[in-house]
Amino acid sequence: MELQEAASLYNAAVQERTDAWKTCRKSINYYDQANQLKAMKADGCLTLTNFTCCQDVLRRVDKAFRAFFGRVKCGEKPGYPRYRSFRRYDSLTFPNSGNGWRLLDSGKLRIHGAGHIKLNLHRPLEGTVKTVTIKREAGRWFACFSVERDAARLPATDSATGIDVGLNSFAVLADGTAIKNPRYYRNAQARLRRCQRKVARRKKGSNRRRKAVRLLQRAHVHVRNQRADFHHKESRKLVNEYGVIAVEDLNVKGLAGGLLAKSVHDAGWSMFLAMIVYKAACAGRRVIQVDPRGTSQTCTCGQRVPKTLADRWHACPACGLSASRDHVSAQVILQRSGWNAPSSANAEVVVSCVA
């Protein structure tokens, strides 16, 4: 019920902004709409129980319009903010600690308007809880906590490595260690096709179709969770072992637009590299991003060795180095990082710890 009321407020805010511009060419911002909440609540036309949740809904509307105008300014396809069905409005955020929610000593979560909710925590909460988001996903409900805590720094180490991500192997390190590509989406395609066919056979708008859609959603969620678990474990291993990690500053979105789009999305390089960055920040490690141009076409001696995508072996005519293409690329990435030369022009990524 709360999500339905939040969706109604979201749609009303979008409608108000649209009408104001169409009728009198007036732009309405977040503060203009937030100042109306008290009057709306007094009139009884605002039924969402918690006031800070109402403000968060309006912030989402403001964020959607800011993104729209940003795309217009950059010349991209704008995509005007759309109305949200209550079936597609899947989360409600309580942005202030203790305002509208409270963790009880019994282990339950008390939510304003919903009562006491039993929690099944997958790990203990560490630090100070700042916000909580109640989220609906594939017919299941989750409570997502954001916390503030101190960084857990690891013992210092002088070891360093470069990482070359790929499709044959998910990643190859500078010492030649290869991380196998699990290809979770590829392996799940048969199951996803069966679920999709079941949805297609159901009558639109029927309860049986909604049940089939939920099964399809859960199949996709399972693949996503498998991929995230793999990324978390491998990034943690790297951060625990190496003090300096050199990676390519890849434009993954650009790489995912061609024939290899499905394989690139299945690998999830962006998520993996982002996990390395924030885990390294909390552990006191260094992550250095280097220019990716030519890393697979260059030898460690500096000689250019052109290769096609089908050429998987590196043979340098200058120094005689013969090794796997990905292995040599990882060594070149580590060289470009300049980790043992502080005066290098390569820029180090400066990140802060956010839990």
PDB file of C-alpha atoms in Angstrom, residues 58-283:
ATOM      1  CA  LEU A  58      10.294  14.198  -4.690  1.00  0.00           C
ATOM      2  CA  ARG A  59      14.101  13.912  -4.765  1.00  0.00           C
ATOM      3  CA  ARG A  60      13.741  10.994  -7.168  1.00  0.00           C
ATOM      4  CA  VAL A  61      11.545  13.118  -9.425  1.00  0.00           C
ATOM      5  CA  ASP A  62      14.088  15.939  -9.281  1.00  0.00           C
ATOM      6  CA  LYS A  63      16.903  13.529 -10.101  1.00  0.00           C
ATOM      7  CA  ALA A  64      14.956  12.190 -13.093  1.00  0.00           C
ATOM      8  CA  PHE A  65      14.436  15.692 -14.504  1.00  0.00           C
ATOM      9  CA  ARG A  66      18.046  16.705 -13.881  1.00  0.00           C
ATOM     10  CA  ALA A  67      19.193  13.636 -15.798  1.00  0.00           C
ATOM     11  CA  PHE A  68      16.745  14.479 -18.610  1.00  0.00           C
ATOM     12  CA  PHE A  69      18.061  18.033 -18.997  1.00  0.00           C
ATOM     13  CA  GLY A  70      21.636  16.752 -18.776  1.00  0.00           C
ATOM     14  CA  ARG A  71      21.019  14.401 -21.707  1.00  0.00           C
ATOM     15  CA  VAL A  72      19.399  17.225 -23.694  1.00  0.00           C
ATOM     16  CA  LYS A  73      22.427  19.441 -23.070  1.00  0.00           C
ATOM     17  CA  CYS A  74      24.819  16.714 -24.211  1.00  0.00           C
ATOM     18  CA  GLY A  75      22.830  16.043 -27.372  1.00  0.00           C
ATOM     19  CA  GLU A  76      21.879  12.516 -26.337  1.00  0.00           C
ATOM     20  CA  LYS A  77      18.457  10.880 -26.693  1.00  0.00           C
ATOM     21  CA  PRO A  78      16.577  12.726 -23.920  1.00  0.00           C
ATOM     22  CA  GLY A  79      13.975  10.252 -22.648  1.00  0.00           C
ATOM     23  CA  TYR A  80      11.433  12.425 -20.805  1.00  0.00           C
ATOM     24  CA  PRO A  81      10.613  11.205 -17.250  1.00  0.00           C
ATOM     25  CA  ARG A  82       7.682   8.792 -17.358  1.00  0.00           C
ATOM     26  CA  TYR A  83       4.855   7.989 -14.985  1.00  0.00           C
ATOM     27  CA  ARG A  84       5.430   4.994 -12.749  1.00  0.00           C
ATOM     28  CA  SER A  85       2.923   2.187 -12.256  1.00  0.00           C
ATOM     29  CA  PHE A  86       2.691   1.009  -8.645  1.00  0.00           C
ATOM     30  CA  ARG A  87       3.878  -2.381  -9.923  1.00  0.00           C
ATOM     31  CA  ARG A  88       7.056  -0.710 -11.177  1.00  0.00           C
ATOM     32  CA  TYR A  89       7.651   1.485  -8.139  1.00  0.00           C
ATOM     33  CA  ASP A  90       9.631  -1.009  -6.100  1.00  0.00           C
ATOM     34  CA  SER A  91      11.349   0.776  -3.225  1.00  0.00           C
ATOM     35  CA  LEU A  92      10.745   3.215  -0.402  1.00  0.00           C
ATOM     36  CA  THR A  93      13.615   5.007   1.352  1.00  0.00           C
ATOM     37  CA  PHE A  94      13.734   6.356   4.897  1.00  0.00           C
ATOM     38  CA  PRO A  95      16.651   8.815   4.585  1.00  0.00           C
ATOM     39  CA  ASN A  96      17.007   9.896   8.240  1.00  0.00           C
ATOM     40  CA  SER A  97      18.264   7.562  10.940  1.00  0.00           C
ATOM     41  CA  GLY A  98      15.482   6.604  13.321  1.00  0.00           C
ATOM     42  CA  ASN A  99      12.844   8.718  11.541  1.00  0.00           C
ATOM     43  CA  GLY A 100      10.096   6.328  10.503  1.00  0.00           C
ATOM     44  CA  TRP A 101      12.078   3.195  11.261  1.00  0.00           C
ATOM     45  CA  ARG A 102      13.916   1.577  14.158  1.00  0.00           C
ATOM     46  CA  LEU A 103      15.934  -1.579  14.728  1.00  0.00           C
ATOM     47  CA  LEU A 104      14.598  -3.343  17.813  1.00  0.00           C
ATOM     48  CA  ASP A 105      16.547  -5.429  20.320  1.00  0.00           C
ATOM     49  CA  SER A 106      14.456  -8.416  19.259  1.00  0.00           C
ATOM     50  CA  GLY A 107      16.083  -8.278  15.803  1.00  0.00           C
ATOM     51  CA  LYS A 108      12.953  -6.959  14.104  1.00  0.00           C
ATOM     52  CA  LEU A 109      12.623  -3.786  12.064  1.00  0.00           C
ATOM     53  CA  ARG A 110       9.817  -1.401  12.983  1.00  0.00           C
ATOM     54  CA  ILE A 111       8.559   0.550   9.970  1.00  0.00           C
ATOM     55  CA  HIS A 112       6.165   3.475  10.244  1.00  0.00           C
ATOM     56  CA  GLY A 113       2.865   2.331   8.738  1.00  0.00           C
ATOM     57  CA  ALA A 114       3.871  -1.327   8.398  1.00  0.00           C
ATOM     58  CA  GLY A 115       4.570  -2.460  11.962  1.00  0.00           C
ATOM     59  CA  HIS A 116       7.236  -4.931  13.102  1.00  0.00           C
ATOM     60  CA  ILE A 117       9.010  -6.866  10.359  1.00  0.00           C
ATOM     61  CA  LYS A 118      11.136  -9.950  10.973  1.00  0.00           C
ATOM     62  CA  LEU A 119      14.619  -9.674   9.451  1.00  0.00           C
ATOM     63  CA  ASN A 120      16.920 -12.373   8.144  1.00  0.00           C
ATOM     64  CA  LEU A 121      20.287 -10.584   8.115  1.00  0.00           C
ATOM     65  CA  HIS A 122      22.802 -12.179   5.758  1.00  0.00           C
ATOM     66  CA  ARG A 123      25.616 -10.542   7.741  1.00  0.00           C
ATOM     67  CA  PRO A 124      25.870  -8.460  10.949  1.00  0.00           C
ATOM     68  CA  LEU A 125      25.463  -4.701  10.641  1.00  0.00           C
ATOM     69  CA  GLU A 126      28.730  -2.856  11.299  1.00  0.00           C
ATOM     70  CA  GLY A 127      29.021   0.829  12.053  1.00  0.00           C
ATOM     71  CA  THR A 128      26.239   3.425  12.276  1.00  0.00           C
ATOM     72  CA  VAL A 129      23.121   2.805  10.211  1.00  0.00           C
ATOM     73  CA  LYS A 130      22.239   5.983   8.285  1.00  0.00           C
ATOM     74  CA  THR A 131      19.356   5.051   5.958  1.00  0.00           C
ATOM     75  CA  VAL A 132      17.140   2.074   5.178  1.00  0.00           C
ATOM     76  CA  THR A 133      15.377   1.224   1.924  1.00  0.00           C
ATOM     77  CA  ILE A 134      12.521  -1.261   1.736  1.00  0.00           C
ATOM     78  CA  LYS A 135      12.757  -2.920  -1.670  1.00  0.00           C
ATOM     79  CA  ARG A 136      10.506  -5.315  -3.589  1.00  0.00           C
ATOM     80  CA  GLU A 137      12.271  -7.539  -6.099  1.00  0.00           C
ATOM     81  CA  ALA A 138      10.748 -10.442  -8.025  1.00  0.00           C
ATOM     82  CA  GLY A 139       8.040 -10.888  -5.397  1.00  0.00           C
ATOM     83  CA  ARG A 140      10.461 -10.831  -2.472  1.00  0.00           C
ATOM     84  CA  TRP A 141      11.070  -8.039   0.041  1.00  0.00           C
ATOM     85  CA  PHE A 142      14.462  -6.742   1.191  1.00  0.00           C
ATOM     86  CA  ALA A 143      15.679  -4.157   3.679  1.00  0.00           C
ATOM     87  CA  CYS A 144      18.825  -2.406   2.405  1.00  0.00           C
ATOM     88  CA  PHE A 145      20.877  -0.546   5.027  1.00  0.00           C
ATOM     89  CA  SER A 146      23.537   2.077   4.338  1.00  0.00           C
ATOM     90  CA  VAL A 147      26.053   2.353   7.156  1.00  0.00           C
ATOM     91  CA  GLU A 148      28.990   4.552   8.073  1.00  0.00           C
ATOM     92  CA  ARG A 149      32.015   2.810   9.515  1.00  0.00           C
ATOM     93  CA  ASP A 150      35.772   3.150   9.799  1.00  0.00           C
ATOM     94  CA  ALA A 151      38.062   1.700   7.146  1.00  0.00           C
ATOM     95  CA  ALA A 152      39.497  -1.747   7.906  1.00  0.00           C
ATOM     96  CA  ARG A 153      43.069  -1.324   6.658  1.00  0.00           C
ATOM     97  CA  LEU A 154      45.109  -4.398   5.803  1.00  0.00           C
ATOM     98  CA  PRO A 155      48.816  -4.889   6.592  1.00  0.00           C
ATOM     99  CA  ALA A 156      51.055  -3.095   4.087  1.00  0.00           C
ATOM    100  CA  THR A 157      52.569  -5.114   1.236  1.00  0.00           C
ATOM    101  CA  ASP A 158      54.907  -4.259  -1.646  1.00  0.00           C
ATOM    102  CA  SER A 159      53.386  -6.743  -4.085  1.00  0.00           C
ATOM    103  CA  ALA A 160      51.816  -5.343  -7.253  1.00  0.00           C
ATOM    104  CA  THR A 161      49.964  -6.709 -10.244  1.00  0.00           C
ATOM    105  CA  GLY A 162      48.345  -5.651 -13.477  1.00  0.00           C
ATOM    106  CA  ILE A 163      44.953  -6.989 -14.547  1.00  0.00           C
ATOM    107  CA  ASP A 164      43.908  -7.599 -18.146  1.00  0.00           C
ATOM    108  CA  VAL A 165      40.199  -8.409 -18.392  1.00  0.00           C
ATOM    109  CA  GLY A 166      38.982 -10.469 -21.310  1.00  0.00           C
ATOM    110  CA  LEU A 167      36.414 -12.942 -22.580  1.00  0.00           C
ATOM    111  CA  ASN A 168      38.373 -16.181 -22.996  1.00  0.00           C
ATOM    112  CA  SER A 169      39.606 -15.785 -19.427  1.00  0.00           C
ATOM    113  CA  PHE A 170      37.723 -13.367 -17.207  1.00  0.00           C
ATOM    114  CA  ALA A 171      41.031 -11.789 -16.132  1.00  0.00           C
ATOM    115  CA  VAL A 172      44.762 -12.516 -16.355  1.00  0.00           C
ATOM    116  CA  LEU A 173      47.253 -11.153 -13.820  1.00  0.00           C
ATOM    117  CA  ALA A 174      50.783  -9.958 -14.464  1.00  0.00           C
ATOM    118  CA  ASP A 175      52.234 -13.178 -13.006  1.00  0.00           C
ATOM    119  CA  GLY A 176      50.254 -15.253 -15.513  1.00  0.00           C
ATOM    120  CA  THR A 177      47.458 -16.342 -13.169  1.00  0.00           C
ATOM    121  CA  ALA A 178      44.221 -16.719 -15.142  1.00  0.00           C
ATOM    122  CA  ILE A 179      40.760 -16.304 -13.617  1.00  0.00           C
ATOM    123  CA  LYS A 180      38.240 -18.500 -15.414  1.00  0.00           C
ATOM    124  CA  ASN A 181      35.257 -16.809 -17.037  1.00  0.00           C
ATOM    125  CA  PRO A 182      32.147 -18.393 -15.425  1.00  0.00           C
ATOM    126  CA  ARG A 183      29.702 -17.197 -18.153  1.00  0.00           C
ATOM    127  CA  TYR A 184      26.657 -17.329 -15.885  1.00  0.00           C
ATOM    128  CA  TYR A 185      24.266 -15.789 -18.400  1.00  0.00           C
ATOM    129  CA  ARG A 186      25.347 -18.110 -21.213  1.00  0.00           C
ATOM    130  CA  ASN A 187      24.846 -21.132 -18.968  1.00  0.00           C
ATOM    131  CA  ALA A 188      21.396 -19.922 -17.882  1.00  0.00           C
ATOM    132  CA  GLN A 189      20.069 -19.128 -21.357  1.00  0.00           C
ATOM    133  CA  ALA A 190      18.146 -22.403 -21.741  1.00  0.00           C
ATOM    134  CA  ARG A 191      16.272 -21.797 -18.484  1.00  0.00           C
ATOM    135  CA  LEU A 192      15.636 -18.144 -19.372  1.00  0.00           C
ATOM    136  CA  ARG A 193      14.209 -19.149 -22.767  1.00  0.00           C
ATOM    137  CA  ARG A 194      11.781 -21.575 -21.116  1.00  0.00           C
ATOM    138  CA  CYS A 195      10.643 -18.907 -18.659  1.00  0.00           C
ATOM    139  CA  GLN A 196      10.244 -16.376 -21.478  1.00  0.00           C
ATOM    140  CA  ARG A 197       8.150 -18.784 -23.554  1.00  0.00           C
ATOM    141  CA  LYS A 198       5.911 -19.399 -20.547  1.00  0.00           C
ATOM    142  CA  VAL A 199       5.316 -15.639 -20.253  1.00  0.00           C
ATOM    143  CA  ALA A 200       4.538 -15.362 -23.978  1.00  0.00           C
ATOM    144  CA  ARG A 201       1.874 -18.097 -23.754  1.00  0.00           C
ATOM    145  CA  ARG A 202      -0.031 -16.378 -20.944  1.00  0.00           C
ATOM    146  CA  LYS A 203      -2.841 -13.905 -21.548  1.00  0.00           C
ATOM    147  CA  LYS A 204      -1.793 -10.304 -20.927  1.00  0.00           C
ATOM    148  CA  GLY A 205      -3.186  -8.896 -17.683  1.00  0.00           C
ATOM    149  CA  SER A 206      -3.961 -12.315 -16.195  1.00  0.00           C
ATOM    150  CA  ASN A 207      -2.755 -13.601 -12.833  1.00  0.00           C
ATOM    151  CA  ARG A 208      -1.089 -16.572 -14.525  1.00  0.00           C
ATOM    152  CA  ARG A 209       0.976 -14.179 -16.648  1.00  0.00           C
ATOM    153  CA  ARG A 210       2.033 -12.252 -13.527  1.00  0.00           C
ATOM    154  CA  LYS A 211       3.176 -15.505 -11.936  1.00  0.00           C
ATOM    155  CA  ALA A 212       5.131 -16.410 -15.078  1.00  0.00           C
ATOM    156  CA  VAL A 213       6.735 -12.952 -15.149  1.00  0.00           C
ATOM    157  CA  ARG A 214       7.779 -13.406 -11.527  1.00  0.00           C
ATOM    158  CA  LEU A 215       9.478 -16.708 -12.379  1.00  0.00           C
ATOM    159  CA  LEU A 216      11.320 -15.001 -15.246  1.00  0.00           C
ATOM    160  CA  GLN A 217      12.386 -12.171 -12.936  1.00  0.00           C
ATOM    161  CA  ARG A 218      13.720 -14.620 -10.370  1.00  0.00           C
ATOM    162  CA  ALA A 219      15.710 -16.445 -13.044  1.00  0.00           C
ATOM    163  CA  HIS A 220      17.389 -13.163 -14.055  1.00  0.00           C
ATOM    164  CA  VAL A 221      17.969 -12.219 -10.403  1.00  0.00           C
ATOM    165  CA  HIS A 222      19.667 -15.576  -9.820  1.00  0.00           C
ATOM    166  CA  VAL A 223      22.103 -14.927 -12.688  1.00  0.00           C
ATOM    167  CA  ARG A 224      22.809 -11.422 -11.409  1.00  0.00           C
ATOM    168  CA  ASN A 225      23.439 -12.701  -7.865  1.00  0.00           C
ATOM    169  CA  GLN A 226      25.810 -15.386  -9.160  1.00  0.00           C
ATOM    170  CA  ARG A 227      27.789 -12.757 -11.080  1.00  0.00           C
ATOM    171  CA  ALA A 228      27.912 -10.365  -8.116  1.00  0.00           C
ATOM    172  CA  ASP A 229      29.069 -13.146  -5.777  1.00  0.00           C
ATOM    173  CA  PHE A 230      31.863 -14.058  -8.192  1.00  0.00           C
ATOM    174  CA  HIS A 231      32.959 -10.418  -8.510  1.00  0.00           C
ATOM    175  CA  HIS A 232      32.968  -9.910  -4.742  1.00  0.00           C
ATOM    176  CA  LYS A 233      35.076 -12.993  -4.069  1.00  0.00           C
ATOM    177  CA  GLU A 234      37.647 -12.365  -6.806  1.00  0.00           C
ATOM    178  CA  SER A 235      38.028  -8.645  -6.020  1.00  0.00           C
ATOM    179  CA  ARG A 236      38.485  -9.464  -2.333  1.00  0.00           C
ATOM    180  CA  LYS A 237      41.239 -11.972  -3.147  1.00  0.00           C
ATOM    181  CA  LEU A 238      43.108  -9.389  -5.229  1.00  0.00           C
ATOM    182  CA  VAL A 239      42.835  -6.625  -2.636  1.00  0.00           C
ATOM    183  CA  ASN A 240      43.977  -8.947   0.157  1.00  0.00           C
ATOM    184  CA  GLU A 241      47.045 -10.100  -1.795  1.00  0.00           C
ATOM    185  CA  TYR A 242      48.330  -7.007  -3.623  1.00  0.00           C
ATOM    186  CA  GLY A 243      49.256  -3.546  -2.386  1.00  0.00           C
ATOM    187  CA  VAL A 244      49.146  -1.971  -5.866  1.00  0.00           C
ATOM    188  CA  ILE A 245      46.638  -3.000  -8.522  1.00  0.00           C
ATOM    189  CA  ALA A 246      46.886  -1.595 -12.055  1.00  0.00           C
ATOM    190  CA  VAL A 247      43.811  -1.772 -14.289  1.00  0.00           C
ATOM    191  CA  GLU A 248      42.755  -0.380 -17.644  1.00  0.00           C
ATOM    192  CA  ASP A 249      40.536   2.694 -17.734  1.00  0.00           C
ATOM    193  CA  LEU A 250      38.037   0.960 -20.008  1.00  0.00           C
ATOM    194  CA  ASN A 251      35.008   2.429 -21.745  1.00  0.00           C
ATOM    195  CA  VAL A 252      32.933  -0.708 -21.177  1.00  0.00           C
ATOM    196  CA  LYS A 253      29.766   0.929 -22.502  1.00  0.00           C
ATOM    197  CA  GLY A 254      31.502   1.511 -25.839  1.00  0.00           C
ATOM    198  CA  LEU A 255      32.778  -2.063 -25.975  1.00  0.00           C
ATOM    199  CA  ALA A 256      29.290  -3.436 -25.305  1.00  0.00           C
ATOM    200  CA  GLY A 257      27.801  -2.022 -28.489  1.00  0.00           C
ATOM    201  CA  GLY A 258      29.100  -4.545 -31.017  1.00  0.00           C
ATOM    202  CA  LEU A 259      28.916  -8.251 -31.783  1.00  0.00           C
ATOM    203  CA  LEU A 260      30.426  -9.111 -28.413  1.00  0.00           C
ATOM    204  CA  ALA A 261      27.764  -7.200 -26.467  1.00  0.00           C
ATOM    205  CA  LYS A 262      26.243 -10.271 -24.819  1.00  0.00           C
ATOM    206  CA  SER A 263      29.620 -11.617 -23.719  1.00  0.00           C
ATOM    207  CA  VAL A 264      30.765  -8.206 -22.405  1.00  0.00           C
ATOM    208  CA  HIS A 265      27.589  -7.747 -20.374  1.00  0.00           C
ATOM    209  CA  ASP A 266      27.859 -11.311 -19.086  1.00  0.00           C
ATOM    210  CA  ALA A 267      31.403 -10.672 -17.830  1.00  0.00           C
ATOM    211  CA  GLY A 268      30.401  -7.487 -15.976  1.00  0.00           C
ATOM    212  CA  TRP A 269      33.801  -5.781 -16.044  1.00  0.00           C
ATOM    213  CA  SER A 270      32.494  -2.427 -14.788  1.00  0.00           C
ATOM    214  CA  MET A 271      31.078  -3.938 -11.614  1.00  0.00           C
ATOM    215  CA  PHE A 272      34.236  -5.961 -11.026  1.00  0.00           C
ATOM    216  CA  LEU A 273      36.555  -2.951 -11.403  1.00  0.00           C
ATOM    217  CA  ALA A 274      34.282  -0.802  -9.220  1.00  0.00           C
ATOM    218  CA  MET A 275      34.445  -3.427  -6.479  1.00  0.00           C
ATOM    219  CA  ILE A 276      38.242  -3.464  -6.646  1.00  0.00           C
ATOM    220  CA  VAL A 277      38.321   0.335  -6.278  1.00  0.00           C
ATOM    221  CA  TYR A 278      36.110   0.607  -3.207  1.00  0.00           C
ATOM    222  CA  LYS A 279      37.572  -2.472  -1.492  1.00  0.00           C
ATOM    223  CA  ALA A 280      41.079  -1.118  -2.103  1.00  0.00           C
ATOM    224  CA  ALA A 281      40.092   2.259  -0.637  1.00  0.00           C
ATOM    225  CA  CYS A 282      38.839   0.655   2.576  1.00  0.00           C
ATOM    226  CA  ALA A 283      41.891  -1.602   2.822  1.00  0.00           C
TER     227      ALA A 283
END
